Amino acid sequence: MRRVFRLLVPLLSLAAGAGAVALQGGCGPSKPARELTVCGRLTFQGRPVAGGTVVFTPDPDHGGTGKPLRAATAGDGTFTLRAAEGPVPPGWYRVALAPSPGETTDPPFPPQLRRPDRSGLVREVTTGKDHVFEFAVEVPPPVGP
């Protein structure tokens, strides 16, 4: 009995420690409840856009005011949006997308997507949840003669 008890106590301690770590959840440091995460991925023709730009501009048609928020895309096309003074404020945003400067693609990246007032892309950021926005830009091949 004593031998079983000596083996059981360390196993229970290990299990309790693993359970405490699992209850913390997520990866990385915890965030205050009011802070929102706005992130996502930009692809063009199915490939990640590295070094591109994603711009969220408050939408005046939905009462939005303030400065645009920018994020550069990483090598895998991912981005994380942040406001200079803290978390991204909730509201409606017009979105502009651009490839990395000087990059030429065939077919060309649609120029209207570079302007938030012409892109037609609108997203809402709401309080109390994280947001992941995927922007998959596809241009159909030209129709031949």
mmCIF file of C-alpha atoms in Angstrom:
data_model
loop_
_atom_site.group_PDB
_atom_site.id
_atom_site.type_symbol
_atom_site.label_atom_id
_atom_site.label_comp_id
_atom_site.label_asym_id
_atom_site.label_seq_id
_atom_site.Cartn_x
_atom_site.Cartn_y
_atom_site.Cartn_z
ATOM 1 C CA MET A 1 0.000 0.000 0.000
ATOM 2 C CA ARG A 2 2.785 2.398 0.942
ATOM 3 C CA ARG A 3 4.576 1.677 -2.351
ATOM 4 C CA VAL A 4 1.417 2.402 -4.390
ATOM 5 C CA PHE A 5 0.927 5.648 -2.469
ATOM 6 C CA ARG A 6 4.529 6.726 -3.208
ATOM 7 C CA LEU A 7 3.963 6.189 -6.937
ATOM 8 C CA LEU A 8 0.492 7.712 -7.001
ATOM 9 C CA VAL A 9 1.322 11.055 -5.318
ATOM 10 C CA PRO A 10 3.891 12.191 -7.934
ATOM 11 C CA LEU A 11 1.567 11.167 -10.775
ATOM 12 C CA LEU A 12 -1.343 13.120 -9.278
ATOM 13 C CA SER A 13 0.903 16.171 -8.769
ATOM 14 C CA LEU A 14 2.037 16.006 -12.387
ATOM 15 C CA ALA A 15 -1.548 15.701 -13.608
ATOM 16 C CA ALA A 16 -2.670 18.660 -11.462
ATOM 17 C CA GLY A 17 0.169 20.806 -12.825
ATOM 18 C CA ALA A 18 -0.663 19.900 -16.420
ATOM 19 C CA GLY A 19 -4.319 20.689 -15.764
ATOM 20 C CA ALA A 20 -3.452 24.125 -14.358
ATOM 21 C CA VAL A 21 -1.397 24.945 -17.449
ATOM 22 C CA ALA A 22 -4.194 23.772 -19.757
ATOM 23 C CA LEU A 23 -6.774 25.932 -17.977
ATOM 24 C CA GLN A 24 -4.830 29.091 -18.796
ATOM 25 C CA GLY A 25 -5.669 28.505 -22.466
ATOM 26 C CA GLY A 26 -4.424 30.258 -25.588
ATOM 27 C CA CYS A 27 -0.877 30.849 -26.590
ATOM 28 C CA GLY A 28 1.070 33.856 -25.471
ATOM 29 C CA PRO A 29 0.313 36.342 -22.726
ATOM 30 C CA SER A 30 -3.246 36.947 -21.656
ATOM 31 C CA LYS A 31 -4.931 40.198 -22.733
ATOM 32 C CA PRO A 32 -7.159 42.539 -20.788
ATOM 33 C CA ALA A 33 -10.852 41.836 -21.488
ATOM 34 C CA ARG A 34 -11.342 45.148 -23.345
ATOM 35 C CA GLU A 35 -8.434 44.663 -25.790
ATOM 36 C CA LEU A 36 -9.390 43.381 -29.229
ATOM 37 C CA THR A 37 -7.208 41.499 -31.654
ATOM 38 C CA VAL A 38 -7.615 42.266 -35.345
ATOM 39 C CA CYS A 39 -5.492 40.082 -37.572
ATOM 40 C CA GLY A 40 -5.721 38.068 -40.744
ATOM 41 C CA ARG A 41 -4.078 37.077 -43.987
ATOM 42 C CA LEU A 42 -3.734 38.577 -47.458
ATOM 43 C CA THR A 43 -3.295 36.367 -50.509
ATOM 44 C CA PHE A 44 -3.205 37.140 -54.224
ATOM 45 C CA GLN A 45 -3.943 34.408 -56.734
ATOM 46 C CA GLY A 46 -3.702 31.885 -53.890
ATOM 47 C CA ARG A 47 -0.225 32.979 -52.762
ATOM 48 C CA PRO A 48 0.615 34.932 -49.606
ATOM 49 C CA VAL A 49 1.384 38.621 -50.139
ATOM 50 C CA ALA A 50 4.676 39.298 -48.333
ATOM 51 C CA GLY A 51 5.525 42.922 -47.546
ATOM 52 C CA GLY A 52 2.072 44.151 -48.541
ATOM 53 C CA THR A 53 -0.099 46.658 -46.720
ATOM 54 C CA VAL A 54 -3.535 46.381 -45.132
ATOM 55 C CA VAL A 55 -5.233 49.663 -44.173
ATOM 56 C CA PHE A 56 -8.402 49.986 -42.073
ATOM 57 C CA THR A 57 -9.964 53.465 -42.389
ATOM 58 C CA PRO A 58 -12.934 54.412 -40.169
ATOM 59 C CA ASP A 59 -16.046 54.353 -42.388
ATOM 60 C CA PRO A 60 -17.788 57.776 -42.355
ATOM 61 C CA ASP A 61 -20.984 56.187 -43.764
ATOM 62 C CA HIS A 62 -21.277 54.290 -40.464
ATOM 63 C CA GLY A 63 -20.251 57.217 -38.240
ATOM 64 C CA GLY A 64 -16.558 56.322 -38.156
ATOM 65 C CA THR A 65 -13.966 58.985 -37.438
ATOM 66 C CA GLY A 66 -10.280 58.891 -36.670
ATOM 67 C CA LYS A 67 -7.016 57.971 -38.279
ATOM 68 C CA PRO A 68 -6.446 54.999 -40.579
ATOM 69 C CA LEU A 69 -4.736 51.952 -39.071
ATOM 70 C CA ARG A 70 -2.015 50.188 -41.073
ATOM 71 C CA ALA A 71 -0.348 46.807 -40.914
ATOM 72 C CA ALA A 72 2.387 45.271 -43.035
ATOM 73 C CA THR A 73 2.028 41.649 -44.091
ATOM 74 C CA ALA A 74 4.615 39.082 -43.038
ATOM 75 C CA GLY A 75 6.213 36.534 -45.350
ATOM 76 C CA ASP A 76 3.211 34.226 -44.982
ATOM 77 C CA GLY A 77 0.740 37.042 -45.750
ATOM 78 C CA THR A 78 -0.415 37.439 -42.146
ATOM 79 C CA PHE A 79 -0.945 40.795 -40.454
ATOM 80 C CA THR A 80 -1.890 42.141 -37.037
ATOM 81 C CA LEU A 81 -3.563 45.519 -36.822
ATOM 82 C CA ARG A 82 -2.828 47.845 -33.902
ATOM 83 C CA ALA A 83 -3.715 51.418 -33.033
ATOM 84 C CA ALA A 84 -0.867 53.681 -31.864
ATOM 85 C CA GLU A 85 -2.674 54.464 -28.614
ATOM 86 C CA GLY A 86 -3.759 50.898 -27.826
ATOM 87 C CA PRO A 87 -6.309 48.401 -29.081
ATOM 88 C CA VAL A 88 -8.241 48.825 -32.321
ATOM 89 C CA PRO A 89 -11.402 50.822 -31.553
ATOM 90 C CA PRO A 90 -14.696 49.097 -32.360
ATOM 91 C CA GLY A 91 -16.598 50.315 -35.415
ATOM 92 C CA TRP A 92 -16.936 49.960 -39.163
ATOM 93 C CA TYR A 93 -13.871 50.253 -41.389
ATOM 94 C CA ARG A 94 -13.250 50.574 -45.104
ATOM 95 C CA VAL A 95 -10.319 48.379 -46.093
ATOM 96 C CA ALA A 96 -7.550 48.967 -48.625
ATOM 97 C CA LEU A 97 -5.057 46.311 -49.754
ATOM 98 C CA ALA A 98 -1.770 46.649 -51.604
ATOM 99 C CA PRO A 99 1.086 44.356 -52.616
ATOM 100 C CA SER A 100 4.649 45.146 -51.587
ATOM 101 C CA PRO A 101 5.996 48.358 -53.166
ATOM 102 C CA GLY A 102 7.507 47.831 -56.584
ATOM 103 C CA GLU A 103 6.121 44.310 -56.945
ATOM 104 C CA THR A 104 4.698 43.525 -60.357
ATOM 105 C CA THR A 105 2.347 40.612 -60.832
ATOM 106 C CA ASP A 106 0.720 38.977 -63.804
ATOM 107 C CA PRO A 107 -2.216 39.492 -63.763
ATOM 108 C CA PRO A 108 -1.803 42.892 -62.096
ATOM 109 C CA PHE A 109 -3.032 43.494 -58.554
ATOM 110 C CA PRO A 110 -6.386 45.354 -58.865
ATOM 111 C CA PRO A 111 -5.630 49.090 -58.443
ATOM 112 C CA GLN A 112 -9.049 49.875 -56.923
ATOM 113 C CA LEU A 113 -8.158 47.750 -53.874
ATOM 114 C CA ARG A 114 -5.431 50.252 -52.950
ATOM 115 C CA ARG A 115 -8.036 52.890 -52.024
ATOM 116 C CA PRO A 116 -10.435 52.362 -49.123
ATOM 117 C CA ASP A 117 -13.105 54.504 -50.805
ATOM 118 C CA ARG A 118 -13.006 52.356 -53.969
ATOM 119 C CA SER A 119 -12.151 48.865 -52.753
ATOM 120 C CA GLY A 120 -15.706 47.937 -51.735
ATOM 121 C CA LEU A 121 -14.267 46.136 -48.702
ATOM 122 C CA VAL A 122 -15.953 46.971 -45.387
ATOM 123 C CA ARG A 123 -15.408 45.169 -42.077
ATOM 124 C CA GLU A 124 -16.846 45.644 -38.602
ATOM 125 C CA VAL A 125 -14.789 45.399 -35.429
ATOM 126 C CA THR A 126 -16.989 44.708 -32.403
ATOM 127 C CA THR A 127 -16.311 44.793 -28.691
ATOM 128 C CA GLY A 128 -15.606 41.594 -26.812
ATOM 129 C CA LYS A 129 -14.191 39.328 -29.513
ATOM 130 C CA ASP A 130 -11.117 38.766 -31.613
ATOM 131 C CA HIS A 131 -11.338 39.247 -35.368
ATOM 132 C CA VAL A 132 -9.625 37.305 -38.137
ATOM 133 C CA PHE A 133 -10.133 38.716 -41.614
ATOM 134 C CA GLU A 134 -8.986 36.734 -44.651
ATOM 135 C CA PHE A 135 -8.532 38.731 -47.863
ATOM 136 C CA ALA A 136 -8.151 36.387 -50.841
ATOM 137 C CA VAL A 137 -7.713 38.490 -53.971
ATOM 138 C CA GLU A 138 -8.320 36.552 -57.178
ATOM 139 C CA VAL A 139 -8.223 37.967 -60.691
ATOM 140 C CA PRO A 140 -9.688 35.821 -63.464
ATOM 141 C CA PRO A 141 -7.358 35.136 -66.385
ATOM 142 C CA PRO A 142 -7.966 37.246 -69.475
ATOM 143 C CA VAL A 143 -10.318 35.752 -72.021
ATOM 144 C CA GLY A 144 -8.472 34.945 -75.213
ATOM 145 C CA PRO A 145 -9.581 35.801 -78.780
#
